[in-house]
mmCIF file of C-alpha atoms and ligand atoms in Angstrom:
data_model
loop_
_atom_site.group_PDB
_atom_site.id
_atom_site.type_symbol
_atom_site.label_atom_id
_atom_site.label_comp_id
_atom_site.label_asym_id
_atom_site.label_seq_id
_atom_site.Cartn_x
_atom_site.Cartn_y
_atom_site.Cartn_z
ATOM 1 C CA UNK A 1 118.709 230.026 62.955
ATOM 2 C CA UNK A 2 117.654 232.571 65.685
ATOM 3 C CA UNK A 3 118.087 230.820 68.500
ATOM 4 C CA UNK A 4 115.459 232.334 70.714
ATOM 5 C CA UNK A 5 113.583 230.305 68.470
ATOM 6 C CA UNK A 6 115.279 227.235 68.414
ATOM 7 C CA UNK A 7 113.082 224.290 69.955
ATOM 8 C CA UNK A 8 114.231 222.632 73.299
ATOM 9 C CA UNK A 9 114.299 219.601 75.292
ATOM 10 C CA UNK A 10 115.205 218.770 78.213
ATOM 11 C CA UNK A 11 116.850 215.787 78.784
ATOM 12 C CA UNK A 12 116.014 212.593 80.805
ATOM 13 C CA UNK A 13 118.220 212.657 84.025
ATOM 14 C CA UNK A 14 117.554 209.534 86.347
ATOM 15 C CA UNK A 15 117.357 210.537 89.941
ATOM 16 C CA UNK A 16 117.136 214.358 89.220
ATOM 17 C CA UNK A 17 114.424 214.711 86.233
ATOM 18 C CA UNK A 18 111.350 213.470 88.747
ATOM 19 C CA UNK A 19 108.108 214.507 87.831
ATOM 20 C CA UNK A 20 107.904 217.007 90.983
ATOM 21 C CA UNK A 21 110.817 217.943 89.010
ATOM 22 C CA UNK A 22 109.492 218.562 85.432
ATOM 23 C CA UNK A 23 106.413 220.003 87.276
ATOM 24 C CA UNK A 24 108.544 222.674 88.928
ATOM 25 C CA UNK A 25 110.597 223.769 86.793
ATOM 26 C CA UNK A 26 107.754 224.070 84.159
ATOM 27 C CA UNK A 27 105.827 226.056 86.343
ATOM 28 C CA UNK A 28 108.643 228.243 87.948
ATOM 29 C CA UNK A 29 110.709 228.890 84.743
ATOM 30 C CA UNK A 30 109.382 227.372 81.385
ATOM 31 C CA UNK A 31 111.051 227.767 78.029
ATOM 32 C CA UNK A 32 111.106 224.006 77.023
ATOM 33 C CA UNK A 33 109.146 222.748 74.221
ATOM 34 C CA UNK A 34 109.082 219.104 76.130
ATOM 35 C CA UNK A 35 110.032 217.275 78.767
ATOM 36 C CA UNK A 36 111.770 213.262 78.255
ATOM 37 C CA UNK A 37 111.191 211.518 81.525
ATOM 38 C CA UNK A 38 113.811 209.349 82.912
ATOM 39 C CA UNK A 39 113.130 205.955 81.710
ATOM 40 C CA UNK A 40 111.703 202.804 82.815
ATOM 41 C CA UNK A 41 112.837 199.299 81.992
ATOM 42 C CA UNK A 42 109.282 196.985 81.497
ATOM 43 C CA UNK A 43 109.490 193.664 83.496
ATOM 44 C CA UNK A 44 108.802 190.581 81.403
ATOM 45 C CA UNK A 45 105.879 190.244 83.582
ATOM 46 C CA UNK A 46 104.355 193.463 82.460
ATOM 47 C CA UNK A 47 103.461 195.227 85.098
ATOM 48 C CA UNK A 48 104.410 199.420 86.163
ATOM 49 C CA UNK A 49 105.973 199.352 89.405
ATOM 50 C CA UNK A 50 104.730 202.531 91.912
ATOM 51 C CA UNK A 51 107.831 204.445 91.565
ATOM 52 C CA UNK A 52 107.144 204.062 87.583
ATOM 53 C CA UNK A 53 103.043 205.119 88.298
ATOM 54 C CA UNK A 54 103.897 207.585 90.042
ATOM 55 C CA UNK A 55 105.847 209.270 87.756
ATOM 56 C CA UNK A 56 104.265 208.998 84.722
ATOM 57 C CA UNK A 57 100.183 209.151 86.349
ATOM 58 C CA UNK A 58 98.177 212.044 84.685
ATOM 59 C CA UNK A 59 98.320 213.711 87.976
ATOM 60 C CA UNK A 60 101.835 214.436 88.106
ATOM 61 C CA UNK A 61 102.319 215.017 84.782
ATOM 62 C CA UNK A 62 99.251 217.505 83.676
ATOM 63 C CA UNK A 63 100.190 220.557 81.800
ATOM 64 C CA UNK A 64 103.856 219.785 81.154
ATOM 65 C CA UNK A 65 104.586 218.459 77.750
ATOM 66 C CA UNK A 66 106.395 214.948 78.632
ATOM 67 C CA UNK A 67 107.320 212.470 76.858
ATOM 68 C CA UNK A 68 107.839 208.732 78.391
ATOM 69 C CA UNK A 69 111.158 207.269 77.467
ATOM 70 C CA UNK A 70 111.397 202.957 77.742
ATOM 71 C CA UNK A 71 114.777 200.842 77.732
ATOM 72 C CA UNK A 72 114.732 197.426 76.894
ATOM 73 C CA UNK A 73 116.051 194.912 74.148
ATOM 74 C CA UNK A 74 112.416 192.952 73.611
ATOM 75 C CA UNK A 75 110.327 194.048 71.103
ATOM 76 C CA UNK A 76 106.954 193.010 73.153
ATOM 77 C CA UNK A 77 108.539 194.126 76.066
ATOM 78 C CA UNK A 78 108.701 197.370 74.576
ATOM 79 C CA UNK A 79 105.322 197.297 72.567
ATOM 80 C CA UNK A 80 103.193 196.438 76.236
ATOM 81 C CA UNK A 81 105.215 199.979 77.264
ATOM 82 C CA UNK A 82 104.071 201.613 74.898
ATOM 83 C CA UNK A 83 100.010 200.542 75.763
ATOM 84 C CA UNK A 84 100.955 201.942 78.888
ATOM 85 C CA UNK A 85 102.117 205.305 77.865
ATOM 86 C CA UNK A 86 99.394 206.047 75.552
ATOM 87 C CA UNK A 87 96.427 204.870 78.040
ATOM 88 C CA UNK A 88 98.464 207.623 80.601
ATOM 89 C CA UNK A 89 97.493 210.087 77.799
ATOM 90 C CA UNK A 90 101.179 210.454 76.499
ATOM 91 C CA UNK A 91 101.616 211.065 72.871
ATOM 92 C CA UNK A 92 104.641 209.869 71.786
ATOM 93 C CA UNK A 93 107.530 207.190 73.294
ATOM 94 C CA UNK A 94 111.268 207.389 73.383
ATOM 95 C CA UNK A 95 113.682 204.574 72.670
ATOM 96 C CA UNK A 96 117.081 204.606 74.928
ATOM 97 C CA UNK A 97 119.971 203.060 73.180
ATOM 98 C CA UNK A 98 122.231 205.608 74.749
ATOM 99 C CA UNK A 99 122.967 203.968 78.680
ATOM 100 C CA UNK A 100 126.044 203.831 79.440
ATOM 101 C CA UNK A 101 125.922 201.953 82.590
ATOM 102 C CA UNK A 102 127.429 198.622 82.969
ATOM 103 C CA UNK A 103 124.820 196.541 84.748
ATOM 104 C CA UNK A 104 122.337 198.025 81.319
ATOM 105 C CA UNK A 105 124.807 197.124 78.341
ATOM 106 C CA UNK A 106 125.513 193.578 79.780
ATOM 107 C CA UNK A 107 122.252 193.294 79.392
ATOM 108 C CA UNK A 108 122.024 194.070 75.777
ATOM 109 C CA UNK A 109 119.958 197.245 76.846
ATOM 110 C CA UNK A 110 120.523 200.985 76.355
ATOM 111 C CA UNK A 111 123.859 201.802 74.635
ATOM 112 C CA UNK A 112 124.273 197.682 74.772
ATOM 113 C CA UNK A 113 122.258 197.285 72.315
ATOM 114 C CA UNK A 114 123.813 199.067 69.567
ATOM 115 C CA UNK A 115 126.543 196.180 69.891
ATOM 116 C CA UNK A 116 123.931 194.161 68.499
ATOM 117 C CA UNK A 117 122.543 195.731 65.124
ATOM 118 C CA UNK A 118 120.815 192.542 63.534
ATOM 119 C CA UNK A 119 119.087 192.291 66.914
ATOM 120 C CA UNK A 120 118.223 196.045 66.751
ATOM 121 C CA UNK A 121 116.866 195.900 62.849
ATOM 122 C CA UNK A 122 114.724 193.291 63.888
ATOM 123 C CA UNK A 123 113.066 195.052 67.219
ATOM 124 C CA UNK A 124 112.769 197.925 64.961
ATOM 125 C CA UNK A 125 111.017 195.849 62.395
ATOM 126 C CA UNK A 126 108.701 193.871 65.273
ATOM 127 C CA UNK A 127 108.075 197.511 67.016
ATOM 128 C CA UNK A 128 107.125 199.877 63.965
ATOM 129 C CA UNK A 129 104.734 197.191 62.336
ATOM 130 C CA UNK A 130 102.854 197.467 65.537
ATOM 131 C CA UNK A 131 102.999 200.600 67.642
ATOM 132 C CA UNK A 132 100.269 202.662 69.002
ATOM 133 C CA UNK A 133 102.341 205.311 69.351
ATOM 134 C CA UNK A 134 104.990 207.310 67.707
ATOM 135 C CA UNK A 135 108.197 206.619 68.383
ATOM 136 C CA UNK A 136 111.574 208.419 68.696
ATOM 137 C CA UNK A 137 115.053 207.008 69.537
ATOM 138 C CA UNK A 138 117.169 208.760 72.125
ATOM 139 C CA UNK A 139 121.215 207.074 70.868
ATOM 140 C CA UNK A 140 125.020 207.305 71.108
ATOM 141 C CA UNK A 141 127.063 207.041 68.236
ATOM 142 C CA UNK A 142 128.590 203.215 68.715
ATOM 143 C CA UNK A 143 129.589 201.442 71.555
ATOM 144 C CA UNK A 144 133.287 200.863 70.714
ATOM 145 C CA UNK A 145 133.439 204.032 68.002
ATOM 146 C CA UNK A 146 132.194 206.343 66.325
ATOM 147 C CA UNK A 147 132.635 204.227 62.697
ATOM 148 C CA UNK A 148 129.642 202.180 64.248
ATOM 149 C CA UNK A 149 127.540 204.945 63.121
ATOM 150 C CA UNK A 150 126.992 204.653 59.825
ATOM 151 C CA UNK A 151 125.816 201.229 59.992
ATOM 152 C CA UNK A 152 123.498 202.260 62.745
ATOM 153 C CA UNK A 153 122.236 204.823 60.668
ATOM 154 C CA UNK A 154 121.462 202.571 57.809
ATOM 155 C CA UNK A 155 119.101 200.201 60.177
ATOM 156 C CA UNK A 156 117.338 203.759 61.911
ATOM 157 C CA UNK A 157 116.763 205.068 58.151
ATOM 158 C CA UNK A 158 114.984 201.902 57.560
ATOM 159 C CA UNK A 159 112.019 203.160 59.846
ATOM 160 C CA UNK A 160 109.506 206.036 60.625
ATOM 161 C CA UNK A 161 111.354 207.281 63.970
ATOM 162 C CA UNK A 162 109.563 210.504 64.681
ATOM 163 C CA UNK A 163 112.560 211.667 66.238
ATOM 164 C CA UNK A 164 116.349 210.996 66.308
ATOM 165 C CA UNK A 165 118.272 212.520 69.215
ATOM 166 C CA UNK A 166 122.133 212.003 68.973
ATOM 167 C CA UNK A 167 124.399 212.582 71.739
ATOM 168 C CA UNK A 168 127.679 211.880 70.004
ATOM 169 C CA UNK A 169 129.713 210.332 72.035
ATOM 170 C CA UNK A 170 130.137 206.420 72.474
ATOM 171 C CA UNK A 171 129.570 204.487 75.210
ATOM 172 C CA UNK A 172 133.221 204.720 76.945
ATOM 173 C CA UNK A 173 133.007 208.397 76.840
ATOM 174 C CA UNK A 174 129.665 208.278 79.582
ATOM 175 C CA UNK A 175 129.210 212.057 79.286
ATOM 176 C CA UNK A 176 132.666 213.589 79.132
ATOM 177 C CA UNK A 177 135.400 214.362 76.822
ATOM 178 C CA UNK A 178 134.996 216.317 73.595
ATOM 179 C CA UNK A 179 131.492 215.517 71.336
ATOM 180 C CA UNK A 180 131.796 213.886 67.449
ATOM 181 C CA UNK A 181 130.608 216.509 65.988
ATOM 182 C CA UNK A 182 131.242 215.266 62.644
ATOM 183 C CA UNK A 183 129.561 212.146 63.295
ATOM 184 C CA UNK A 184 126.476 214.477 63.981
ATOM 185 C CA UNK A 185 126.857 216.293 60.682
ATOM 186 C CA UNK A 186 126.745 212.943 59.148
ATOM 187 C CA UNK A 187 123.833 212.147 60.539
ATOM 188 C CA UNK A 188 122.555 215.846 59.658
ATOM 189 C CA UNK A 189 123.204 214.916 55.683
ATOM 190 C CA UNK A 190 121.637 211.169 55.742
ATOM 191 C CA UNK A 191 119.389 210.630 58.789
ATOM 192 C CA UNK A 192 115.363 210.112 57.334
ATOM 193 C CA UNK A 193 114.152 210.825 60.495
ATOM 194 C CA UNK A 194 114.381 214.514 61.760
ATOM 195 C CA UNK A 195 117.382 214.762 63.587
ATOM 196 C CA UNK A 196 117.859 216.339 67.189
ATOM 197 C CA UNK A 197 121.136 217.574 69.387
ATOM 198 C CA UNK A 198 121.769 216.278 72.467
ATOM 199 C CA UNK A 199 125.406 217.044 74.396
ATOM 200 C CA UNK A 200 127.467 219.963 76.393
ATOM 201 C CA UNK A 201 124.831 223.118 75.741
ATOM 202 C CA UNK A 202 125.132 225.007 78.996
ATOM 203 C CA UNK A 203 125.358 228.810 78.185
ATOM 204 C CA UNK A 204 123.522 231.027 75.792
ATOM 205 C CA UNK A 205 127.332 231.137 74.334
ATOM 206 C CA UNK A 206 126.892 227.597 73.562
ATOM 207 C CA UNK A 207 123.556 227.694 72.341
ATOM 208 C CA UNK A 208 124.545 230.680 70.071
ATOM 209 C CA UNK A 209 127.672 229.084 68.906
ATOM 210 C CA UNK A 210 126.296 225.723 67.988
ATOM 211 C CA UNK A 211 123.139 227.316 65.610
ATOM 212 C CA UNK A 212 126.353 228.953 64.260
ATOM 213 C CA UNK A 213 127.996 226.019 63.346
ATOM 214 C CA UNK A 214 124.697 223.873 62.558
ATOM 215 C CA UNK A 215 121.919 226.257 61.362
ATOM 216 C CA UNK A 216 120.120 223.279 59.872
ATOM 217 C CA UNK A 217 119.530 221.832 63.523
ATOM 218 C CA UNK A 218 115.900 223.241 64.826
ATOM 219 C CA UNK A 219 116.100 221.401 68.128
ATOM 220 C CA UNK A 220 118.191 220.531 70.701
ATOM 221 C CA UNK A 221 118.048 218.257 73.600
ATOM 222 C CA UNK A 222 119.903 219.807 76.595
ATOM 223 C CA UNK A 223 120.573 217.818 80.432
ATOM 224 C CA UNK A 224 122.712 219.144 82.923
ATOM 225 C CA UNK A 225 122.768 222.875 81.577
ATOM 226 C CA UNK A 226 119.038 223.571 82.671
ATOM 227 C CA UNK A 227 119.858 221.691 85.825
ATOM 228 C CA UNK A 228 122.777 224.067 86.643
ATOM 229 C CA UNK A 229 120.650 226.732 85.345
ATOM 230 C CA UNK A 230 117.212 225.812 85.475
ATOM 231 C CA UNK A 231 116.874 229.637 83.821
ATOM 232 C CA UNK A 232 118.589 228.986 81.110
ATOM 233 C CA UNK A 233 115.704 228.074 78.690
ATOM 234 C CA UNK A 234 113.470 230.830 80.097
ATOM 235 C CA UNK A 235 116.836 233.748 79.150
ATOM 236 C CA UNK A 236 117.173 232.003 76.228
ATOM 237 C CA UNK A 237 113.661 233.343 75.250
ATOM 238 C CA UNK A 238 114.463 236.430 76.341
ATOM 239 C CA UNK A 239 113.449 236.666 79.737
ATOM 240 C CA UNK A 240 115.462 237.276 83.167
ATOM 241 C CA UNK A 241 117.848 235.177 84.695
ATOM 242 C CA UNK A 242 116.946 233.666 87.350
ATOM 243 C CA UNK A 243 117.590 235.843 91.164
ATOM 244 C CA UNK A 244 118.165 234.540 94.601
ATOM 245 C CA UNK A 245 115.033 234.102 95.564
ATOM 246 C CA UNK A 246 113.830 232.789 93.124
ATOM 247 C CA UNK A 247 116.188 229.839 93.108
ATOM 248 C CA UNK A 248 116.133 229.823 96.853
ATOM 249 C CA UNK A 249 111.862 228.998 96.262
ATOM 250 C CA UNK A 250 112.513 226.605 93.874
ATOM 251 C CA UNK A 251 114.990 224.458 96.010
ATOM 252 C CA UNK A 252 112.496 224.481 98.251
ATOM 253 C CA UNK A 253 109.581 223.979 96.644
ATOM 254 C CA UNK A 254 111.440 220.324 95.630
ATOM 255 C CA UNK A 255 113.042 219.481 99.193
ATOM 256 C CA UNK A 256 109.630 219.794 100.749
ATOM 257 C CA UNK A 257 108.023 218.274 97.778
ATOM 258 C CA UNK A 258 110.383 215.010 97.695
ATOM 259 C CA UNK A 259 109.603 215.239 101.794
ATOM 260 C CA UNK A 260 105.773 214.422 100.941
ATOM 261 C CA UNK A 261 106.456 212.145 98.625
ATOM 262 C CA UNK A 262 108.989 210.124 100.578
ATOM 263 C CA UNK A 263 106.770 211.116 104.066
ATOM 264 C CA UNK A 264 110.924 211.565 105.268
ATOM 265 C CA UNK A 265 113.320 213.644 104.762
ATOM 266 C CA UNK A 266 116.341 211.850 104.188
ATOM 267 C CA UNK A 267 115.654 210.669 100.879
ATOM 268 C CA UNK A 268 114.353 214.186 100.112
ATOM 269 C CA UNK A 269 117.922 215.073 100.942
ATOM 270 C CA UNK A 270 119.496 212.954 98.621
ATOM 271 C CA UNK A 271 117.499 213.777 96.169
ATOM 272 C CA UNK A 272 118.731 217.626 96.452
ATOM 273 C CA UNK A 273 122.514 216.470 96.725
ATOM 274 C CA UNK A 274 121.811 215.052 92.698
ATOM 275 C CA UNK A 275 120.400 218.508 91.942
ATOM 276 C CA UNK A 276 122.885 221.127 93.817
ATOM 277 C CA UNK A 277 125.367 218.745 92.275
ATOM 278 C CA UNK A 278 125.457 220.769 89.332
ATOM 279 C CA UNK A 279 123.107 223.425 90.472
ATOM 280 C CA UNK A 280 126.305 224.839 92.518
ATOM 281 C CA UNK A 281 128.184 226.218 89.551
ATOM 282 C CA UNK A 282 125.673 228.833 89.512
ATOM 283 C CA UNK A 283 127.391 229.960 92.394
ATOM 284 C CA UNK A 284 130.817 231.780 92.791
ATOM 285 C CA UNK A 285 133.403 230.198 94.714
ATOM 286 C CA UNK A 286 130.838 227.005 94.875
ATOM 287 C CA UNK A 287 133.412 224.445 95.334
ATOM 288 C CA UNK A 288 133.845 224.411 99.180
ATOM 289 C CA UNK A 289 129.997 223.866 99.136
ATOM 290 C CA UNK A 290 129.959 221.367 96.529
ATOM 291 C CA UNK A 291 132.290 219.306 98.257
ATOM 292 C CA UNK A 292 130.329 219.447 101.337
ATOM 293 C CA UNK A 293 126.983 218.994 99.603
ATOM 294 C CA UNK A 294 128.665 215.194 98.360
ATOM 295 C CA UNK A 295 129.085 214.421 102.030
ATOM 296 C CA UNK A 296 125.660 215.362 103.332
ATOM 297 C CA UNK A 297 124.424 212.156 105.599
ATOM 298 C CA UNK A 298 121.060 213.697 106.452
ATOM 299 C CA UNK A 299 118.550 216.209 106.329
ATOM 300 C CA UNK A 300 119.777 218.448 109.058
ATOM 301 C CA UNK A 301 123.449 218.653 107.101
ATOM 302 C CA UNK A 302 121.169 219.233 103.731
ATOM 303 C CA UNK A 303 119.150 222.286 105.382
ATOM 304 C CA UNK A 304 122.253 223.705 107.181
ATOM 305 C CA UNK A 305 124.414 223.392 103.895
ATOM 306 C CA UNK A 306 121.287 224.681 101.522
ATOM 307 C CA UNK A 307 120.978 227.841 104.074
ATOM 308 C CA UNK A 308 124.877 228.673 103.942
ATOM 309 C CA UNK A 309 125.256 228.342 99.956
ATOM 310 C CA UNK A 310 122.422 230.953 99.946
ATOM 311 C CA UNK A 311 123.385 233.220 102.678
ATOM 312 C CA UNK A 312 127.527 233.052 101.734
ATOM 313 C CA UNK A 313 127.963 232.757 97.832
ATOM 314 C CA UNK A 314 126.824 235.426 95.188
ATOM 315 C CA UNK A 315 125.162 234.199 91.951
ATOM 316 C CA UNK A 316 127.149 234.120 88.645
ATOM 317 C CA UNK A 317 125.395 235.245 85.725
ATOM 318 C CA UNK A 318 126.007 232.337 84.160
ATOM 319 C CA UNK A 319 127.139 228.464 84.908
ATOM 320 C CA UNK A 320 130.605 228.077 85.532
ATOM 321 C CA UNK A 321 132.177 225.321 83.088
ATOM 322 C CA UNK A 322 133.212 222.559 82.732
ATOM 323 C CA UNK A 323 129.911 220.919 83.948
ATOM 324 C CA UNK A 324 131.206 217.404 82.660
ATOM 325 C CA UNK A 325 131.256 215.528 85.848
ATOM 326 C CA UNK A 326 128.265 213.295 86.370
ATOM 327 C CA UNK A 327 126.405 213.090 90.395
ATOM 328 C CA UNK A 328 126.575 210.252 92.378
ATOM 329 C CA UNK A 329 123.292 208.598 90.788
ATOM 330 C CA UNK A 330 124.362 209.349 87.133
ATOM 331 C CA UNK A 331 124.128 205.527 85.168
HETATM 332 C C1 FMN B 401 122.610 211.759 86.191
HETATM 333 C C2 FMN B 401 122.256 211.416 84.773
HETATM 334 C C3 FMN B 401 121.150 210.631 84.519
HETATM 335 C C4 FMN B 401 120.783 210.323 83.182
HETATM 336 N N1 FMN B 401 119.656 209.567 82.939
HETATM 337 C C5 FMN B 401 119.284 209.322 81.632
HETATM 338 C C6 FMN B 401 118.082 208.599 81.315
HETATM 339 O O1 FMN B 401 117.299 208.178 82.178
HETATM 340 N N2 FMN B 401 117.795 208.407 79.999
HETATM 341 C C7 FMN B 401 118.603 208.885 78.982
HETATM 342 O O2 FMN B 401 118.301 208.703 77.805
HETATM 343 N N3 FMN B 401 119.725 209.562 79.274
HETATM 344 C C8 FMN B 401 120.063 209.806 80.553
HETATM 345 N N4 FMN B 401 121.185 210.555 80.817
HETATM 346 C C9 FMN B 401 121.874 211.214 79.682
HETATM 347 C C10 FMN B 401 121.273 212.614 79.441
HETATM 348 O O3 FMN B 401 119.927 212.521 79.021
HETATM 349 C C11 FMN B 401 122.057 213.389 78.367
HETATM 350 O O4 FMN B 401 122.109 212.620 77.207
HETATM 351 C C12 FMN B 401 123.490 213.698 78.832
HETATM 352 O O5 FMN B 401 123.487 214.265 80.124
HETATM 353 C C13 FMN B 401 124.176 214.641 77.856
HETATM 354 O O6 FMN B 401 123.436 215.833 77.709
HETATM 355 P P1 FMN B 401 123.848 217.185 78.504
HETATM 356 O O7 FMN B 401 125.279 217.439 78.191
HETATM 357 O O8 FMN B 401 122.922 218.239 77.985
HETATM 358 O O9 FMN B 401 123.662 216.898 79.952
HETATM 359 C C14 FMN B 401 121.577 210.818 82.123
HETATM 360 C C15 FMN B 401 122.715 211.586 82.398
HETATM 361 C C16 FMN B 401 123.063 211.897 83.701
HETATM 362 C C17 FMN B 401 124.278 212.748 83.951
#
């Protein structure tokens, strides 16, 4: 398919995809179809922390198209989420069986829980009897390997899941190392529920060259490439790349956002060492920087570094690959 036309989303990235940050880059750039928020992981006694208000209140989230993603093992747990979401005036929720972190699959949750497929068949069964909203499922392949999938697929094709976004890898790959991509056509040829890419798209080249290879895929899911490019959905539509200034506006249109919302700006700073950690490979000869930027101790060292990269490196038309590491706050 044309790609210009192809329908995007951008990924959930905890610690970098903030609201302020879904809200900027919606504003400043556009091009994607929808926006997953990070997700949130309900406490058995039921109640949004502030951190979780915050980011999902009305206020933050008017005129960009999000969508709420939840990560939990317990069916109620994730049916009271779901009451949430819609009474913020969300439309649809997302499933995350795709965490890789250790602390969430010894928990049974996120990519933990597709070690557990009777467990799983019989959430799905609790949760699609009695949602109030549509739901989609954000999952790996397996846990072990990528053989788990076809069993997995047999429990999602079982149920109405508006949406199923694969990232094909399993959970000892985190997010590096080549993508199954045949484990994605098999889920092209016998997933019921519409079927959506998720892994690795960072250039136009990529974009181009994976519509090659799967025309029959009409949306795609894409993370760290819009963070390294935060253009890249707005040239894929045919507009400009983005300039200096631009990106020099944007940076800090988030540092001084995160400094109101923190009322400091340390953890403002930290914030912007997640974001320039892949934000730098827009940048020639980035890596001096990049190093530095992992170092940064506190706001002044952000600012000063921030000012340099701008001042010292030219743009690159294009992200410089491979993007496959993951920033200090990836799970
Ligand atoms: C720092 C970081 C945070 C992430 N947080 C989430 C999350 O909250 N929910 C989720 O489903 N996936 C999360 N992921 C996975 C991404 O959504 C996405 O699946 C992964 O980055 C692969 O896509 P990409 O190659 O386009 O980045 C995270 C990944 C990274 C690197």
């Amino acid at each position: 398919m044309e790609i210009r036309t192809l329908c995007v989303e951008t990924a959930p990235l905890e610690g970098i995809t903030t609201w302020l940050f879904r809200r900027t880059h919606c504003r400043m750039f556009g091009g994607a179809d929808r926006y997953f928020a990070p997700f949130f992981s309900p406490v058995s006694e039921h109640i949004l922390t502030r951190k979780e208000l915050r980011d999902l209140s009305p206020e933050h989230n008017g005129g960009v198209p999000t969508v709420p993603q939840v990560m939990t093992k317990r069916a109620e747990d994730f049916l009271w989420a779901a009451e949430q979401v819609r009474d913020l005036g969300f439309e649809e929720v997302n499933l995350n069986l795709g965490c890789p972190s250790g602390t969430v699959t010894a928990k049974g949750k996120g990519a933990g829980f597709l070690l557990r497929p009777d467990e799983l068949d019989a959430f799905f069964d609790a949760v699609f009897s009695r949602a109030c909203l549509p739901v989609s499922v954000k999952t790996r392949i397996g846990y072990h390997n990528a053989e788990e999938f076809g069993c997995l697929l047999g429990i999602f094709n079982r149920y109405p899941i508006r949406e199923l976004i694969v990232h094909p890898r399993v959970r000892r790959e985190f997010y590096k190392g080549p993508v199954h991509l045949d484990a994605l056509a098999a889920a092209l040829e016998s997933s019921r529920a519409p079927v959506t890419y998720n892994g690795d798209l960072v250039t136009l080249e990529d974009l181009t060259a994976f519509s090659k290879r799967f025309p029959e895929v009409d949306t795609v899911m894409i993370g760290r490439g819009m963070v390294a490019d935060p253009a890249l959905l707005r040239k894929l539509r045919g507009g400009a790349p983005a300039d200096r200034e631009e990106l020099r506006t944007y940076t800090q249109t988030l540092y001084q956002g995160y400094r109101t919302a923190y009322g400091c700006p340390g953890p403002a700073a930290q914030r912007m060492k997640e974001l320039w950690f892949y934000l730098i490979h827009l940048f020639d000869n980035g890596e001096k920087y990049a190093k530095k930027m992992r170092r940064v101790g506190n706001a002044a060292e952000y600012e000063h570094l921030e000012a340099g990269i701008f001042g010292d490196l030219d743009l690159l038309p294009q992200v410089r690959k491979p993007l496959d590491g993951t920033g200090p706050s990836a799970p």
